Amino acid sequence: MPDNIDNLLVETRRFAPDEAFTGQAVATPALAERAAADRLGFWADQARELVTWSKPFTRVLDWSNPPFAKWFDDGSLNVAYNCLDRHVEAGLGDRVAIHWEGEPSDTRTLTYAELTREVKRAANMLLDLGVTEGDRVVIYLPLIPEAVISMLAVARIGAIHSVVFGGFSAESIRARVDDAGAKVVITADGGWRKGAVSPLKPAVDEALDETLHGASTVDTVIVVKRGENPVDWHDGRDLWWHDAIARSGDDHVAQAFPAEHPLFILYTSGTTGKPKGILHTSGGYLTGAAYSHRNVFDLHADTDVYWSTADIGWITGHTYVVYGPLANGATQVIYEGTPDSPEPGRWWDIIEKYRVTLFYAAPTAIRGFMKAGRQIPASRDLSSLRLLGSVGEPINPEAWVWYRDVIGGGITPIVDTWWQTETGSIMISALPGITTLKPGAAQVPLPGVAIDVVDDHGEPVGRGEGGLLVITEPWPSMLRGIWGDPDRYRETYWEKFADKGYYFAGDGARKDDDGDIWLLGRVDDVMNVSGHRLSTAEIESALVSHPLVAEAAVVGAADETTGQAVVAFVILRTSQVESMSPDDAVAALRAHVGHEIGAIAKPKTVMIVQELPKTRSGKIMRRLLRDVAEGREVGDTTTLADTSVMTVISAAL
Ligand code: WTA
């Protein structure tokens, strides 16, 4: 009976807030009331309460030239001072800022006073190298304290960081160095992953190799000694971090910069091949980071131990490892390695060891742990946990309930947080202690954030209906643009609903009967693999750059563990077909994508085909390829130029 099937798909479990939790919760219903009564006044309050301004602002929002927003723009501040010195000045210098755990179980503890001192020394080191206000610094590091120290040191002197995830390839580093015109790269010899040292510096050396790619804008490479693995040395360009920092004093007075001074660029995949340098600025970003971190994670900074498992190479590592927690004076854990090293219970050991209370992870990891079995976490003491968070992709209700039962002892609230590199901070999430939780739904916009789900014309859909997710009003931590490309910024995010002035997020969503929001995944050609955004176009470009390939189409196919998996369809060049066995060709192409972009982008499956399904105007119909990749019956093919193509492809596979 179709009715029964429908009923099975509807998630009806509800979890009301626990009274004891509500009694001590940071967020109260007053937040939403204040935001509803006066949205801009609400943000001004948050900015004044959470941020220390060197020069107070009088203007809240300047939206006179949309989509280019200015928040708090006549105010000035130093972001690093807000994350460091002010806590020391307030007498919290002995509070632990970072409990760092290396993969081989080495540890470092940094109090706020110690972290402040290290950042001042690193700031002086950068100044000595001639880095000044507005210069770009690329950071390509494992998750070690120097990663956080580098970001804050760059921010402290008003330079701009561009963190490149340590899993990205030389090609990806070079593209980011060139796009931003970076002057300095901070890297390490290597970092620990899966029980071994994974070298990092060779990728930087290759990226900056003049004979391969021509001269670059980089004049200095600072190398942190972490892996103790041998490195090639480029005299005159390379410097050991420990040598350079030994020459730097720890006196540095943070100077204030305007609220709209750029803080960082972070590259993310778009629907075309070239990654977009998402630009964030200072005052509004820090306000959004501190506000959301405090209220969504119910942060009690004097007692909580917070742990976000995200790498600093992603936006979650920026907002919820560095800026949010440190602005709030939190004590946090950071861990260098993989969840299953040396054995599958590593994360749970870390929670037990540091008595972690607030924990933030991605659904892909949670599904991985579900597969490995509940006996692994069950053999650890996880009773310190009092709140769990999820980010990166929709968390399916079964994983949500498993997370709460097995990790959260059946009692912790779960916050499923929807946001993007572009939004800078969490936009949609339950508020712990207030919201009655629904497994699988991100649920409600944060107070102060204006969200809707609309149809193709920008009209709101009704309850029980699906559509496109939009943000209808500017918000403080919004991206300020795409580095060097204002037109692309406007086209990508603002053109679709230009008449309404809505920001288009690229995600589909559904409003349920209560008006709560359920995310449905991307509606454009961006995939979500293990919570990481990858563009179909970028991987297609990488494939086509290989001499074997004539044409390529890439789709994201549903995958039990990683959410989506990369599946590539390629047409080989006729001249090359004979030169290699199909298995060797597939292996070569996977390796090539790994080299061009990074291991995370390697297709799980490469299918060699003779034709690709195209419309009359020549557009590849990825929808049909997705049907094949997911083992479904192929959908409507009537708009294909050659309707027999799909029959041939399906038959061949
Ligand atoms: C997806 C990560 C459903 C979404 C912070 C978004 C989510 C993209 C969720 C941004 C969630 C993130 N539920 N989907 N809780 N969180 N997404 O820029 O498709 O790496 O557009 O930022 O991840 O990915 P990004």
PDB file of C-alpha atoms and ligand atoms in Angstrom, residues 268 314-316 360 363 390-395 416-422 428 442 505-507 519-522 528 531-533, ligand 1:
ATOM      1  CA  THR A 268      35.442  26.153  -1.967  1.00  0.00           C
ATOM      2  CA  TRP A 314      37.524  23.628   6.173  1.00  0.00           C
ATOM      3  CA  ILE A 315      35.239  26.413   7.310  1.00  0.00           C
ATOM      4  CA  THR A 316      34.201  24.413  10.386  1.00  0.00           C
ATOM      5  CA  TYR A 360      30.922  18.302  17.039  1.00  0.00           C
ATOM      6  CA  PRO A 363      27.518  12.420   9.692  1.00  0.00           C
ATOM      7  CA  SER A 390      26.466  17.399  13.447  1.00  0.00           C
ATOM      8  CA  VAL A 391      27.570  19.308  10.351  1.00  0.00           C
ATOM      9  CA  GLY A 392      28.402  18.967   6.682  1.00  0.00           C
ATOM     10  CA  GLU A 393      25.493  17.080   5.165  1.00  0.00           C
ATOM     11  CA  PRO A 394      22.052  15.872   6.131  1.00  0.00           C
ATOM     12  CA  ILE A 395      22.229  13.378   8.983  1.00  0.00           C
ATOM     13  CA  ASP A 416      22.132  19.413  13.459  1.00  0.00           C
ATOM     14  CA  THR A 417      23.710  22.594  12.148  1.00  0.00           C
ATOM     15  CA  TRP A 418      23.202  23.801   8.581  1.00  0.00           C
ATOM     16  CA  TRP A 419      25.572  26.377   7.186  1.00  0.00           C
ATOM     17  CA  GLN A 420      28.220  26.907   4.487  1.00  0.00           C
ATOM     18  CA  THR A 421      31.689  28.306   3.885  1.00  0.00           C
ATOM     19  CA  GLU A 422      29.823  31.302   2.520  1.00  0.00           C
ATOM     20  CA  ILE A 428      19.893  26.746  10.936  1.00  0.00           C
ATOM     21  CA  ALA A 442      18.164  21.059  10.977  1.00  0.00           C
ATOM     22  CA  ALA A 505      22.384  28.693  -1.061  1.00  0.00           C
ATOM     23  CA  GLY A 506      22.259  25.959  -3.731  1.00  0.00           C
ATOM     24  CA  ASP A 507      20.497  23.530  -1.358  1.00  0.00           C
ATOM     25  CA  LEU A 519      17.713  19.808   4.155  1.00  0.00           C
ATOM     26  CA  LEU A 520      17.534  17.757   0.970  1.00  0.00           C
ATOM     27  CA  GLY A 521      21.044  18.157  -0.480  1.00  0.00           C
ATOM     28  CA  ARG A 522      22.522  20.228  -3.277  1.00  0.00           C
ATOM     29  CA  ASN A 528      28.981  16.298  -0.972  1.00  0.00           C
ATOM     30  CA  GLY A 531      30.893  16.384   4.188  1.00  0.00           C
ATOM     31  CA  HIS A 532      33.320  17.949   1.706  1.00  0.00           C
ATOM     32  CA  ARG A 533      32.120  19.919  -1.248  1.00  0.00           C
TER      33      ARG A 533
HETATM   34  C1  WTA B   1      25.837  20.873   3.249  1.00  0.00           C
HETATM   35  C2  WTA B   1      30.134  23.177   5.783  1.00  0.00           C
HETATM   36  C3  WTA B   1      22.431  19.282   5.545  1.00  0.00           C
HETATM   37  C4  WTA B   1      24.941  21.754   2.393  1.00  0.00           C
HETATM   38  C5  WTA B   1      29.717  23.881   7.087  1.00  0.00           C
HETATM   39  C6  WTA B   1      25.751  23.038   2.306  1.00  0.00           C
HETATM   40  C7  WTA B   1      24.413  20.383   5.253  1.00  0.00           C
HETATM   41  C8  WTA B   1      27.159  22.520   2.221  1.00  0.00           C
HETATM   42  C9  WTA B   1      24.521  20.601   6.645  1.00  0.00           C
HETATM   43  C10 WTA B   1      28.177  23.507   2.711  1.00  0.00           C
HETATM   44  C11 WTA B   1      23.483  20.087   7.483  1.00  0.00           C
HETATM   45  C12 WTA B   1      26.228  21.506   5.651  1.00  0.00           C
HETATM   46  N1  WTA B   1      22.457  19.423   6.880  1.00  0.00           N
HETATM   47  N2  WTA B   1      23.370  19.723   4.720  1.00  0.00           N
HETATM   48  N3  WTA B   1      23.508  20.210   8.796  1.00  0.00           N
HETATM   49  N4  WTA B   1      25.658  21.306   6.860  1.00  0.00           N
HETATM   50  N5  WTA B   1      25.501  20.938   4.679  1.00  0.00           N
HETATM   51  O1  WTA B   1      30.816  25.014   2.591  1.00  0.00           O
HETATM   52  O2  WTA B   1      24.775  21.176   1.134  1.00  0.00           O
HETATM   53  O3  WTA B   1      31.847  22.831   3.327  1.00  0.00           O
HETATM   54  O4  WTA B   1      25.413  23.827   1.181  1.00  0.00           O
HETATM   55  O5  WTA B   1      30.297  24.125   4.805  1.00  0.00           O
HETATM   56  O6  WTA B   1      27.160  21.351   3.063  1.00  0.00           O
HETATM   57  O7  WTA B   1      29.459  22.917   2.773  1.00  0.00           O
HETATM   58  P1  WTA B   1      30.698  23.735   3.329  1.00  0.00           P
END
